[in-house]
Short mmCIF file of C-alpha atoms in Angstrom, two decimals:
data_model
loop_
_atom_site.label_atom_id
_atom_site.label_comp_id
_atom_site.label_asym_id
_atom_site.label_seq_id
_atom_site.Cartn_x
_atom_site.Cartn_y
_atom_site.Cartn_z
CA UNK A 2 -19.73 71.39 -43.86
CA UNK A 3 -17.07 68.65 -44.39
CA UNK A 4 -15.69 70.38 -47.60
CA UNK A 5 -12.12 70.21 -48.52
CA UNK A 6 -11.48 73.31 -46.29
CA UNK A 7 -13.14 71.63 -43.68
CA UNK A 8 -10.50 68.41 -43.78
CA UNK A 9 -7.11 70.69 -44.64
CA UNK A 10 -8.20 72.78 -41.21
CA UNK A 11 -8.55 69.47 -39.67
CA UNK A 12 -5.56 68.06 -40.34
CA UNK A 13 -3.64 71.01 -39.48
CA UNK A 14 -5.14 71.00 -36.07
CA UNK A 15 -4.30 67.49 -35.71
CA UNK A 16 -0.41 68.86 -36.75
CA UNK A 17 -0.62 72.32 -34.52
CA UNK A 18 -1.61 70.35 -31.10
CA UNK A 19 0.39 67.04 -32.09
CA UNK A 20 2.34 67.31 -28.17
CA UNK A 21 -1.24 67.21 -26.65
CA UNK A 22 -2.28 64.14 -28.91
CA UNK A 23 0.77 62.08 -28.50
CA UNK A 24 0.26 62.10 -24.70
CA UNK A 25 -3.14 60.77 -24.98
CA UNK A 26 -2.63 58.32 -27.90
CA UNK A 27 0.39 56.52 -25.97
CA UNK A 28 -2.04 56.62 -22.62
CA UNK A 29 -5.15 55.44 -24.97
CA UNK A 30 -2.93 52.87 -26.65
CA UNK A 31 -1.34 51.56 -23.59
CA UNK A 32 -4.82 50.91 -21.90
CA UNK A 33 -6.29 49.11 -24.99
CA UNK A 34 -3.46 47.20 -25.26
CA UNK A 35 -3.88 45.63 -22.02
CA UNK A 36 -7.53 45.07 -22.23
CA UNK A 37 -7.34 43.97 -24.83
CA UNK A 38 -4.70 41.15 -24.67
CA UNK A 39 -6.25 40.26 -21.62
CA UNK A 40 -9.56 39.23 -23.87
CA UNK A 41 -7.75 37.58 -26.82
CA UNK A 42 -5.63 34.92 -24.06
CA UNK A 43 -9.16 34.48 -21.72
CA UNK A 44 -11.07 33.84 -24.91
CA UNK A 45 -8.34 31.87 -27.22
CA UNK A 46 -8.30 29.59 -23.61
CA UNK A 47 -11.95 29.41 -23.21
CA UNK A 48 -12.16 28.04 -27.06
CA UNK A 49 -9.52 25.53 -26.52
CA UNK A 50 -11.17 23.83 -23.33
CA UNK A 51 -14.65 24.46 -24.27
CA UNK A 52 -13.10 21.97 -28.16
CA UNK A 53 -12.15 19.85 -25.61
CA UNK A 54 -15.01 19.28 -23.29
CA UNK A 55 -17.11 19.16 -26.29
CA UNK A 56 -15.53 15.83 -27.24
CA UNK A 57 -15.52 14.59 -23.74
CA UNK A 58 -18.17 11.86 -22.61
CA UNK A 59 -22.07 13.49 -21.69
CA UNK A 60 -21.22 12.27 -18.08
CA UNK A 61 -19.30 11.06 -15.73
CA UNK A 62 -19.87 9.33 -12.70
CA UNK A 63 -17.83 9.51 -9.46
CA UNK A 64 -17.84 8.08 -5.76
CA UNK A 65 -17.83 10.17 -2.70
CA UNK A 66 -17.07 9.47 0.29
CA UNK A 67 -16.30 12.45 3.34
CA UNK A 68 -16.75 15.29 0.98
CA UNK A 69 -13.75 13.48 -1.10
CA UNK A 70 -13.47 11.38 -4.67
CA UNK A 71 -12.68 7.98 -4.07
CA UNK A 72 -12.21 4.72 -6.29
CA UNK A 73 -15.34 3.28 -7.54
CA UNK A 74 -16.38 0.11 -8.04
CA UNK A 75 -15.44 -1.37 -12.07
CA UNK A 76 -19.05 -3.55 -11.43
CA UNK A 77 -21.30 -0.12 -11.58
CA UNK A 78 -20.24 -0.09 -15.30
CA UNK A 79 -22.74 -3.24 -15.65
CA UNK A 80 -25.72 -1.35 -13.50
CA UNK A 81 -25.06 1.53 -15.95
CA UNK A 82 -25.01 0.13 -19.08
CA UNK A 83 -28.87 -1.49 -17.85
CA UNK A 84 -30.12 2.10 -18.17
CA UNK A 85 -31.91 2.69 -21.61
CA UNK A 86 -30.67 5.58 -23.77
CA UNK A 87 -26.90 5.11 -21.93
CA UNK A 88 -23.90 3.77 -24.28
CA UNK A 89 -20.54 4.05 -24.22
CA UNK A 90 -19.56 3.29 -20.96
CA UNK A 91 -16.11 2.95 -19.73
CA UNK A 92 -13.59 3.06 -16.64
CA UNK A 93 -11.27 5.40 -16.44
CA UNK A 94 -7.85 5.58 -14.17
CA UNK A 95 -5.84 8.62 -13.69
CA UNK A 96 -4.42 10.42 -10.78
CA UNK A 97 -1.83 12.59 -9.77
CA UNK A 98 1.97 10.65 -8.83
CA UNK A 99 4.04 13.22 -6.41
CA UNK A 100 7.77 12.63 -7.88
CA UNK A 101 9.70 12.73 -4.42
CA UNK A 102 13.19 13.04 -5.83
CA UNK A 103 12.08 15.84 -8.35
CA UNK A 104 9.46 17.50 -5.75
CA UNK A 105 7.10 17.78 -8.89
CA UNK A 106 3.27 15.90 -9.22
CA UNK A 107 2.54 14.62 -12.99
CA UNK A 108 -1.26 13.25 -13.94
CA UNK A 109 -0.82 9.43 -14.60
CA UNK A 110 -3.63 8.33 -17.44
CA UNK A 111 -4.51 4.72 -17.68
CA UNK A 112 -5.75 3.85 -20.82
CA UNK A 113 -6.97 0.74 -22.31
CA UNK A 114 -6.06 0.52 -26.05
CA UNK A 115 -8.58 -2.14 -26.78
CA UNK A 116 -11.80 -0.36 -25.57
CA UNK A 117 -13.94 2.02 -27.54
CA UNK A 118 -12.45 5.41 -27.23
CA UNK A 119 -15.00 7.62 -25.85
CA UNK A 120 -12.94 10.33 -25.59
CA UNK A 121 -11.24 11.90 -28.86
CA UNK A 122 -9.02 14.32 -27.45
CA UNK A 123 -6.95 11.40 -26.11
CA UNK A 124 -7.25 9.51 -29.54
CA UNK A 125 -5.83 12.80 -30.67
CA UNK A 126 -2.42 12.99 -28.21
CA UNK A 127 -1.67 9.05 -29.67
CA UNK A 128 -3.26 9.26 -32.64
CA UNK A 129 0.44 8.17 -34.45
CA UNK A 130 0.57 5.92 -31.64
CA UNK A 131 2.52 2.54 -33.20
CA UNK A 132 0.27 -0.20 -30.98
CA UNK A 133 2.12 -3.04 -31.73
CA UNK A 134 5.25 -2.05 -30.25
CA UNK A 135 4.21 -0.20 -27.44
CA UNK A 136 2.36 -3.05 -26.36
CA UNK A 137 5.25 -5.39 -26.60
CA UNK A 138 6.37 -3.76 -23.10
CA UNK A 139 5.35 -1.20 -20.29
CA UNK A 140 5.75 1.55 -22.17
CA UNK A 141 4.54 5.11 -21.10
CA UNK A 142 4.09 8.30 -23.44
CA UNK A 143 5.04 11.71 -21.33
CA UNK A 144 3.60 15.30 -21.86
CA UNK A 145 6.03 18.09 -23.09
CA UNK A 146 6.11 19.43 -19.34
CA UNK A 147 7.06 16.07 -18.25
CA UNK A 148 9.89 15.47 -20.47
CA UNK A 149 11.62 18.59 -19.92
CA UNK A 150 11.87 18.10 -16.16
CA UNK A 151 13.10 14.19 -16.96
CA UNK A 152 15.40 15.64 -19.75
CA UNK A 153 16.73 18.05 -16.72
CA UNK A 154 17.60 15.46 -14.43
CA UNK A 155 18.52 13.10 -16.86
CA UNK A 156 15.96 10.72 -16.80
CA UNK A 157 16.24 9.79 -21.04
CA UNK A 158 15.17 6.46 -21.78
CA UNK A 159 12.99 5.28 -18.40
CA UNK A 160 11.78 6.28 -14.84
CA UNK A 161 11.25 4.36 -11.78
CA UNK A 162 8.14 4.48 -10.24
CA UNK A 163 7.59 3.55 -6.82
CA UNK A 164 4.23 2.18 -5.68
CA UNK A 165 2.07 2.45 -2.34
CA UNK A 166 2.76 -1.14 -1.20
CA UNK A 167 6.62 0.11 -1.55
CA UNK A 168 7.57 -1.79 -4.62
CA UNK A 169 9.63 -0.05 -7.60
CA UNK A 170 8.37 -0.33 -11.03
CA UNK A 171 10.82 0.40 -13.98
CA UNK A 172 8.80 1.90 -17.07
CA UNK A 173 10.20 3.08 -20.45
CA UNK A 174 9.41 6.22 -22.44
CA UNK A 175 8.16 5.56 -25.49
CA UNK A 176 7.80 8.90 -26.81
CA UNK A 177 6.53 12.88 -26.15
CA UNK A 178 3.39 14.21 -26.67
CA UNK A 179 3.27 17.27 -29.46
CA UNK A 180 3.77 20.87 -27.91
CA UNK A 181 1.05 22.12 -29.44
CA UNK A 182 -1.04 19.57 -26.83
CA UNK A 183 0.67 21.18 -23.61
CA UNK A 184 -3.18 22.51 -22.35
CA UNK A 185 -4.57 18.96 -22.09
CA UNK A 186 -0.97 17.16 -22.01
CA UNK A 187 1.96 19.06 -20.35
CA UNK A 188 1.81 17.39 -17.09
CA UNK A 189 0.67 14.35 -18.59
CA UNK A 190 2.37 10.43 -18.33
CA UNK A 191 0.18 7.89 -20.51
CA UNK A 192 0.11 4.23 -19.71
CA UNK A 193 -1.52 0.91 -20.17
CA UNK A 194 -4.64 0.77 -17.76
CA UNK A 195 -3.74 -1.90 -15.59
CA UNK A 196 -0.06 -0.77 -15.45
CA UNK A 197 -1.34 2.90 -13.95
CA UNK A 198 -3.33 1.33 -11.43
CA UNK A 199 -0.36 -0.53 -9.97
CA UNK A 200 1.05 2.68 -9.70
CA UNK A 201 -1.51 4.46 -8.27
CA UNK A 202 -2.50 2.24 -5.62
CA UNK A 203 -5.63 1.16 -7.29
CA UNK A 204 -7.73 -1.93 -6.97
CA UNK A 205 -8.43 -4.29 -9.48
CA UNK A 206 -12.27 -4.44 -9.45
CA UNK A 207 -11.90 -0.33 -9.02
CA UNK A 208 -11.65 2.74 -11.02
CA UNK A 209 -11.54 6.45 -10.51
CA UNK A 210 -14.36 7.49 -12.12
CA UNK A 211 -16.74 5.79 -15.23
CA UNK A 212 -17.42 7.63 -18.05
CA UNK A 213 -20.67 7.61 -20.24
CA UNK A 214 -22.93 9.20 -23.25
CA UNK A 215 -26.03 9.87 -24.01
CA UNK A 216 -26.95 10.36 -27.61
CA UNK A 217 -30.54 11.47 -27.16
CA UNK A 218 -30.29 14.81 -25.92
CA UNK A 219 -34.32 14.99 -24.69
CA UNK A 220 -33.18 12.05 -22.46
CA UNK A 221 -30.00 13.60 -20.71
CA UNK A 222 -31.75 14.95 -17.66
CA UNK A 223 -33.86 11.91 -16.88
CA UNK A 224 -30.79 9.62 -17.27
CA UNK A 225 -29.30 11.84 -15.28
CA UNK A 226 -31.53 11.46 -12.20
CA UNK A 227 -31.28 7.37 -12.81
CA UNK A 228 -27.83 8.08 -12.47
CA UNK A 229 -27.88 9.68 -8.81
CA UNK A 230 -30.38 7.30 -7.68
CA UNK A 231 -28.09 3.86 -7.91
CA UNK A 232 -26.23 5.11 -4.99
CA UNK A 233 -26.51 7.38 -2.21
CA UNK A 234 -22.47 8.29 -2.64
CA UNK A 235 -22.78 8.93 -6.62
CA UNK A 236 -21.64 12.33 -7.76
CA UNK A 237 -22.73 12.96 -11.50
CA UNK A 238 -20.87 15.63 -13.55
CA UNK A 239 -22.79 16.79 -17.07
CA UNK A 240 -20.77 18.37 -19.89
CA UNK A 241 -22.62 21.01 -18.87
CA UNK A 242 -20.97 21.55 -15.38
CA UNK A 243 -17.49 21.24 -16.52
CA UNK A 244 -18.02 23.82 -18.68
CA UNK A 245 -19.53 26.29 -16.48
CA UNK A 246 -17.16 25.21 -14.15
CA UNK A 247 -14.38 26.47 -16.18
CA UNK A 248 -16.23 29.22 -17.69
CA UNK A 249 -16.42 31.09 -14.74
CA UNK A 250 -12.96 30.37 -13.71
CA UNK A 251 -12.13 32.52 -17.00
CA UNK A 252 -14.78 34.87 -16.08
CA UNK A 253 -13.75 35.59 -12.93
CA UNK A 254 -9.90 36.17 -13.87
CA UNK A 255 -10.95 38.25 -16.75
CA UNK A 256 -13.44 39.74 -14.49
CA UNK A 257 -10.84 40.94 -11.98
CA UNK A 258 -8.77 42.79 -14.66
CA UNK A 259 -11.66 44.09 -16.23
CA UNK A 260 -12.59 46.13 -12.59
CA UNK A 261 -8.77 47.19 -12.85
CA UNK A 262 -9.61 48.58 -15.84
CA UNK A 263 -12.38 50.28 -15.10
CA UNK A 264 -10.77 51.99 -12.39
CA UNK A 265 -7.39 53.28 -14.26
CA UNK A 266 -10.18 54.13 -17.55
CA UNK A 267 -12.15 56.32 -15.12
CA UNK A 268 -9.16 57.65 -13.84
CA UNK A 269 -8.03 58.57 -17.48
CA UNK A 270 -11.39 60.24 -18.28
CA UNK A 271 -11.34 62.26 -15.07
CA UNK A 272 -7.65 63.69 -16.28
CA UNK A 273 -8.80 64.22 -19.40
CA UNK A 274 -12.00 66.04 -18.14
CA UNK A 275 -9.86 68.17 -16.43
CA UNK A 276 -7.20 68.95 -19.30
CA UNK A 277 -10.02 70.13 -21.76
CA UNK A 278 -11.94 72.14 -18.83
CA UNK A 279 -8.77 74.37 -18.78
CA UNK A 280 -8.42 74.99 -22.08
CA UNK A 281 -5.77 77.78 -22.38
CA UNK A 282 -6.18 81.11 -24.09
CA UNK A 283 -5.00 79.98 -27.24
CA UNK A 284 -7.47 77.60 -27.96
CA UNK A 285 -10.19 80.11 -26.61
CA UNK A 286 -9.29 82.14 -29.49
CA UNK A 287 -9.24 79.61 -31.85
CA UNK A 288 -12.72 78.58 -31.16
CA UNK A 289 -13.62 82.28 -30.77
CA UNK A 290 -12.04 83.03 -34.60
CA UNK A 291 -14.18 79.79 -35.98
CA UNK A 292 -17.34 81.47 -34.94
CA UNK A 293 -16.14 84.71 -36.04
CA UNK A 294 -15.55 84.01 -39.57
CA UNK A 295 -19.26 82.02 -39.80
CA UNK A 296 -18.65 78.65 -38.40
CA UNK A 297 -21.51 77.57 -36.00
CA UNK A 298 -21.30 75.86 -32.64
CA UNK A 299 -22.46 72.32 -34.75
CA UNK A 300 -19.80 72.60 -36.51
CA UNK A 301 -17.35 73.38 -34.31
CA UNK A 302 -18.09 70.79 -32.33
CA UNK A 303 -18.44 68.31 -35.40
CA UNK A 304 -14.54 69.70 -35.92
CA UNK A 305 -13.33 68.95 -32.67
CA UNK A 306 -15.17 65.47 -32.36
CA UNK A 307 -13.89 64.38 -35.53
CA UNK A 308 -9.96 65.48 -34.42
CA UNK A 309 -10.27 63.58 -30.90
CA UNK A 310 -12.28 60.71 -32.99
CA UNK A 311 -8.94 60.07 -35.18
CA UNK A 312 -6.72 59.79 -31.90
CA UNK A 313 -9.21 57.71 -30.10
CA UNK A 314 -9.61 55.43 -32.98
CA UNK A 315 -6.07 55.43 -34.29
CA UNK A 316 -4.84 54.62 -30.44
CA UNK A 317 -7.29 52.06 -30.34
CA UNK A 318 -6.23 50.23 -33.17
CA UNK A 319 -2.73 50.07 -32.53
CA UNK A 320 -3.11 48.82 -29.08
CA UNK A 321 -5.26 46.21 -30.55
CA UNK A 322 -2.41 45.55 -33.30
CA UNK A 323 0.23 45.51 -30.19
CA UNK A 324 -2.31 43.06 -28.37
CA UNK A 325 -2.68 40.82 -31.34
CA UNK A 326 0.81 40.30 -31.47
CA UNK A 327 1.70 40.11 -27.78
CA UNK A 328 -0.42 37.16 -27.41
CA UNK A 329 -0.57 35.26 -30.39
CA UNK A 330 2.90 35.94 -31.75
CA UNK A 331 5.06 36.93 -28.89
CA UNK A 332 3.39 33.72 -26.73
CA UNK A 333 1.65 36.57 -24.16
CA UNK A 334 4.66 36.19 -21.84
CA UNK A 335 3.85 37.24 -17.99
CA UNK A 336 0.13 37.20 -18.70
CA UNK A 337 -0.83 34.00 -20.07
CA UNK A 338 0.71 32.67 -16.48
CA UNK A 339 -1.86 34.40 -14.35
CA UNK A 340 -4.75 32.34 -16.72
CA UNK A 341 -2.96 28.96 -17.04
CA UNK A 342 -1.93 29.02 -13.71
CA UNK A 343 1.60 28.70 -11.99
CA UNK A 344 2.14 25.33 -12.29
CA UNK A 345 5.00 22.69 -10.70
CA UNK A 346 5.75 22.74 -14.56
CA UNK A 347 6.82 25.34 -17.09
CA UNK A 348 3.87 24.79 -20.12
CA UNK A 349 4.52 26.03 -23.16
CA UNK A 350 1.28 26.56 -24.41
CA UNK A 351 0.42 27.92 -28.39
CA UNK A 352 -2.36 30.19 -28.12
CA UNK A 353 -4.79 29.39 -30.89
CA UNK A 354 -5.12 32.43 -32.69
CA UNK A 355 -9.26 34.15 -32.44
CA UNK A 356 -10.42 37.25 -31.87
CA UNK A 357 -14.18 37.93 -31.00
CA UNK A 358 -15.24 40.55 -33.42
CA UNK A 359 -18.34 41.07 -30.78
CA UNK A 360 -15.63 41.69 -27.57
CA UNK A 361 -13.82 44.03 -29.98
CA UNK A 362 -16.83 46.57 -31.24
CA UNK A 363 -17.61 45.92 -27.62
CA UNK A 364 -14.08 47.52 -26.04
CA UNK A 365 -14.72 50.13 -29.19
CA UNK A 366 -17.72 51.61 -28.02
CA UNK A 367 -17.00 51.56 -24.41
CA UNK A 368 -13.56 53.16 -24.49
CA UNK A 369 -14.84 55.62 -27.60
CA UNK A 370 -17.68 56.87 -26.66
CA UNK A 371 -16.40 58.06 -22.80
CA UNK A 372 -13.58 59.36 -24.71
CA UNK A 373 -15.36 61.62 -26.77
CA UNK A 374 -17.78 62.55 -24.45
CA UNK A 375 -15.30 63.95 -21.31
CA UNK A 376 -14.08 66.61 -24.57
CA UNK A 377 -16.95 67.14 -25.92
CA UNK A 378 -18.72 69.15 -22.86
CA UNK A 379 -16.04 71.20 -21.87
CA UNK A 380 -16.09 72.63 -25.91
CA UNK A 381 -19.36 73.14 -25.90
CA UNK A 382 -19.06 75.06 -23.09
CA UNK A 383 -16.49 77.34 -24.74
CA UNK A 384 -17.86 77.14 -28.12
CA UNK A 385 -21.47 78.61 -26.70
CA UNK A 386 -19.85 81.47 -24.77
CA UNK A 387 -19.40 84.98 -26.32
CA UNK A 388 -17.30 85.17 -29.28
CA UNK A 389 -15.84 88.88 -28.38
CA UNK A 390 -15.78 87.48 -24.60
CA UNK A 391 -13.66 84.39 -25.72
CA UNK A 392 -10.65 86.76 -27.37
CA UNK A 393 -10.79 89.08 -24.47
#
């Protein structure tokens, strides 16, 4: 029966009970718009790190000691490198330098510019890095974080650092990492390798962790076990693990909001339940008039799915629309926060724009189909009772 009579008394309905529709369409909208910008900043996050782990090394080794991560010995590197199937192995020194004066802890990154890179996402941060001068002097490249808080306080052109044994080591900034870096790099201070163990208190002979590949992939596991056995204190971290590490990290934030939302959805179903199970007179008759004049329960009901369908869907798409551009062209203010964390520093993070088509015909189908379903009993229960009953 969807005739051109069919879609003009459609339409009109949609016009007649317009006050009852615009209640539930800002509701609707209002719900999917928080869903669903909760989803596009867990999953534009989760795509970012997950880049960035994929270009970090297979493994990497570090030494325990009391349930803690201590400095390990630079001579392991040698015992590594003896394992067949392993390349690529390097020390690495980083670790976190508490800023008394400015009550504020940056990551310090050690790198040595005349080892293989391993790991592209730092080759990326100094990719226009100009060697030859920076290694004329200590030089150290800061994170955007970083140079806002030394811009604030007026540190411009150099900072001093103070070391464990007490000494105080003057070191110039070179330049800023990009902006668009601030989820690897806002906190961030780069440095030549030996200077940033000076600063950090450690050894010569030690590092804080060694990193390694693996290019067979067959071999991973076995190398892996090798690995553990050279020491009793080793702790060895796969690409794997990091990224199920941080995976459900996401999970379990977007998890949390996801219950909230399935509590206030529920809620919204249960009030609309109740609206269209006291369905007033008027709209007794209506349905009572439709059967009178030859229209069948089907396609009554095919009339009043199809009215509810257009607000569900059009609701739905505008609070995806809303979403879309809270979080990838407003900057998701507020929310992106509770994901990134609350920091010592203010990040000012560029979501990279992606929506999961899958997560989106997902939230479709589980906020359509409820929706249709709490209005579709109560008018079959209407439409199936006595047509000179109903106008009485």
């Amino acid at each position: 029966m969807f005739n051109k009579s069919f879609y003009n008394f459609l339409f009109l309905l949609l016009f007649t009970h317009k006050s009852k529709h615009i209640s539930i369409f800002i509701i609707s909208t209002i719900l999917v718009f928080i869903l669903a910008s909760v989803n596009f900043i867990s999953n534009s996050i989760s795509k970012d790190i997950l880049n960035s782990i994929d270009s970090q090394p297979d493994f990497i080794v570090q030494k325990m000691k009391a349930g803690q991560v201590v400095d390990i010995n630079s001579d392991l590197v040698d015992k590594i490198e003896s394992i067949l199937g392993v390349n690529k192995v390097t020390t690495r020194v980083y670790g976190k330098y508490y800023f008394k004066a400015l009550k504020q802890s940056f990551t310090i990154v050690g790198v040595d510019f005349f080892e293989e890179q391993n790991n592209k996402n730092l080759s990326v941060l100094i990719k226009n890095l100009d060697m030859k001068k920076f290694l004329q002097k200590e030089y150290m490249i800061i994170g955007n974080g970083v140079k806002k808080l030394f811009d604030k306080y007026k540190y411009d052109n150099s900072y001093f650092f103070t070391t464990p044994l007490g000494e105080s080591i003057e070191v110039e900034i070179y330049d800023n990492l990009d902006a668009k870096t601030s989820l690897l790099s806002n906190d961030m201070i780069i440095m030549p390798k030996e200077l940033a163990k000076i600063i950090l208190g450690i050894g010569e002979f030690k590092a804080t962790d060694i990193a390694l590949n693996v290019p067979n992939e067959l071999e991973k596991q076995n190398i892996k076990v090798q690995l553990i056995l050279l020491d009793d204190n080793l702790r060895v971290l796969s690409k794997n693990d990091m990224k199920s590490h941080f995976l459900n990290l996401f999970n379990y934030k977007g998890g949390l909001f996801l219950i909230l939302y399935i509590v206030v959805i529920l809620t919204f179903l249960l009030i609309l339940y109740q609206r269209y199970s006291m369905i007033n007179s008027s709209d007794k008759k209506e349905i009572a008039i439709l059967k009178a004049v030859g229209w069948s329960i089907k396609d009554i009901l095919k009339l009043k799915v199809l009215e509810n369908f257009l607000v569900a869907f059009f609701s739905f798409s505008f609070g995806i629309i809303l979403a879309f551009i809270y979080v990838f062209l407003v900057k998701a203010p507020f929310l992106i926060n509770i994901f990134l964390g609350y920091s010592n520093l203010d990040i000012a993070y560029e979501l990279t724009p992606y929506v999961s088509l899958g997560s989106v015909v997902t939230l479709f189908i589980f906020y359509v189909v409820p929706f249709l379903c709490v209005i579709l009993v109560p008018v079959w229960k209407i439409a199936t009772v006595d047509v000179i009953k109903s106008i009485k």
